[in-house]
Coordinates of C-alpha atoms in Angstrom, one line a residue:
E18 CA 124.3 257.8 339.1
A19 CA 125.5 259.3 342.4
F20 CA 124.2 262.8 341.2
A21 CA 120.8 261.3 340.3
Q22 CA 120.5 259.7 343.7
G23 CA 121.5 262.9 345.5
L24 CA 124.7 261.3 347.0
V25 CA 127.0 264.0 345.8
K26 CA 127.6 266.8 348.4
K27 CA 129.0 270.2 347.4
R28 CA 130.1 273.2 349.5
Y29 CA 130.7 276.6 348.1
R30 CA 132.0 279.9 349.5
A31 CA 130.5 283.2 348.6
L32 CA 130.8 286.9 349.5
V33 CA 127.2 288.2 349.8
R34 CA 125.6 291.6 350.4
G35 CA 124.1 291.7 353.9
N36 CA 125.0 291.4 357.5
Y37 CA 125.3 287.7 358.7
A38 CA 127.0 287.4 362.0
L39 CA 129.7 284.7 362.4
G40 CA 128.1 281.3 362.9
S41 CA 124.6 282.4 361.9
S42 CA 122.9 280.0 359.5
G43 CA 119.7 279.4 357.6
E44 CA 118.3 278.1 354.4
C45 CA 116.2 279.1 351.4
N46 CA 113.5 276.7 350.2
E47 CA 112.2 278.6 347.2
P48 CA 111.4 276.4 344.2
L49 CA 113.2 277.0 341.0
Y50 CA 111.8 276.0 337.6
G51 CA 108.7 274.7 339.4
K52 CA 110.8 272.1 341.3
P53 CA 111.7 271.9 345.0
C54 CA 115.0 273.5 345.8
T55 CA 116.9 274.1 349.0
T56 CA 120.2 275.9 349.8
R57 CA 121.6 275.9 353.3
F58 CA 124.1 278.5 354.4
E59 CA 126.3 279.5 357.4
A60 CA 128.4 282.6 358.0
M61 CA 132.1 281.7 358.2
E62 CA 133.6 285.1 359.0
D63 CA 132.5 288.3 360.7
P64 CA 130.9 290.7 358.1
V65 CA 132.9 293.6 356.8
E66 CA 131.6 297.1 356.1
T67 CA 132.1 298.3 352.5
P68 CA 131.1 301.6 350.9
E69 CA 128.0 299.7 349.5
G70 CA 127.1 298.2 352.9
P71 CA 128.0 295.1 354.8
V72 CA 129.4 292.0 353.1
S73 CA 129.3 288.5 354.7
T74 CA 131.3 285.4 354.0
L75 CA 129.0 282.4 353.7
D76 CA 129.4 278.7 353.0
L77 CA 126.6 277.4 350.9
W78 CA 125.3 273.8 350.5
P79 CA 122.9 273.3 347.6
Q80 CA 120.6 270.4 348.3
H81 CA 119.5 270.3 344.6
G82 CA 121.3 271.1 341.4
R83 CA 119.1 273.8 339.7
R84 CA 120.6 276.2 337.2
H85 CA 122.0 279.3 339.0
Q86 CA 120.5 277.9 342.3
L87 CA 123.0 279.6 344.7
R88 CA 122.9 282.9 342.8
R89 CA 119.1 283.0 342.7
H90 CA 118.5 281.9 346.2
M91 CA 120.9 284.5 347.7
A92 CA 119.2 287.2 345.6
M93 CA 115.8 286.0 346.7
L94 CA 117.0 286.4 350.3
G95 CA 118.0 290.0 349.6
S96 CA 121.7 289.1 349.8
P97 CA 123.1 288.7 346.2
I98 CA 126.6 287.4 345.7
V99 CA 129.1 290.2 345.2
G100 CA 129.9 290.7 341.6
D101 CA 126.8 288.9 340.3
R102 CA 125.7 291.0 337.4
R103 CA 122.8 288.8 336.5
Y104 CA 121.0 288.6 339.9
G105 CA 122.9 291.1 342.0
G106 CA 121.7 294.4 340.6
A107 CA 118.4 296.1 341.4
Q108 CA 116.2 293.2 342.1
S109 CA 113.0 292.8 340.1
E110 CA 109.9 291.2 341.6
D111 CA 110.7 288.0 339.7
V112 CA 114.2 286.8 340.4
E113 CA 113.4 283.9 338.0
A114 CA 113.6 286.4 335.2
E115 CA 117.0 286.7 333.6
P116 CA 118.0 290.2 332.6
E117 CA 118.8 290.5 328.9
D118 CA 121.8 292.8 329.5
A119 CA 123.3 290.3 331.9
E120 CA 122.8 287.4 329.5
E121 CA 124.6 289.4 326.8
A122 CA 127.5 290.2 329.1
E123 CA 127.9 286.5 329.8
E124 CA 127.9 285.7 326.1
T125 CA 130.5 288.3 325.3
G126 CA 132.7 287.3 328.3
D127 CA 132.2 290.7 330.1
V128 CA 131.1 289.2 333.4
G129 CA 133.5 290.7 336.0
L130 CA 134.4 288.9 339.2
L131 CA 131.8 286.7 340.8
Y132 CA 132.7 286.0 344.4
L133 CA 131.5 282.4 344.4
W134 CA 133.9 279.4 344.7
A135 CA 133.5 275.7 344.9
L136 CA 135.3 274.6 348.1
E137 CA 134.4 270.9 348.4
I138 CA 132.8 268.0 346.7
S139 CA 132.3 264.5 348.1
F140 CA 130.6 261.3 346.9
P141 CA 130.6 257.6 347.6
H142 CA 133.5 255.7 346.2
P143 CA 132.5 254.3 342.8
D144 CA 134.0 250.8 343.6
D145 CA 131.2 248.6 344.9
Q146 CA 133.7 246.9 347.2
R147 CA 134.4 250.3 349.0
V148 CA 130.8 251.6 349.5
D149 CA 131.7 252.7 353.1
Q150 CA 134.4 255.0 351.7
E151 CA 133.9 258.5 350.4
V152 CA 135.8 260.4 347.7
R153 CA 136.4 264.0 348.8
A154 CA 138.2 266.9 347.1
E155 CA 138.7 270.3 348.8
L156 CA 140.2 273.6 347.5
P157 CA 141.1 276.5 349.7
E158 CA 139.3 279.8 349.3
P159 CA 140.9 282.0 346.7
A160 CA 143.2 284.9 348.0
M161 CA 140.9 287.4 346.4
F162 CA 138.2 286.7 349.1
A163 CA 140.6 287.5 352.0
E164 CA 141.8 290.5 350.0
F165 CA 138.3 291.8 349.6
R166 CA 137.6 291.4 353.4
R167 CA 141.0 293.1 354.2
T168 CA 140.3 296.1 352.0
C169 CA 136.6 296.2 352.6
G170 CA 136.0 295.9 348.9
R171 CA 138.1 298.9 348.0
P172 CA 140.5 298.6 345.1

């Protein structure tokens, strides 16, 4: 019920291609599946320069729960998530299209590392007597994110 009412809040961390200065923010409002869709983002670290170009650390807040929303929105902005084999390669005119080779890779388990992590989820307490309280869970960023920044994406 909380999901249907839009009361569940989620925050993700992603490494994306592109140069977003620390503290810069924005949003993508491109509809997906013919429905409204919004993703907010904010740069949480200074970008690092890799052999493939700059990579930025963003926190992402999906305002809707569309399939692959974060991955598609970042690709639409020209900043695909590092390691995204489905939407992160050479971009077609239609990011809605799902490349067949990427779908096959996901089905066979050959997906590589996707630098996208669920950091936080929160929702109203399910007990009606505690409606003013929020349930919140948070996980730290995985070490591989800091390692990527430290080594600038080099193995």
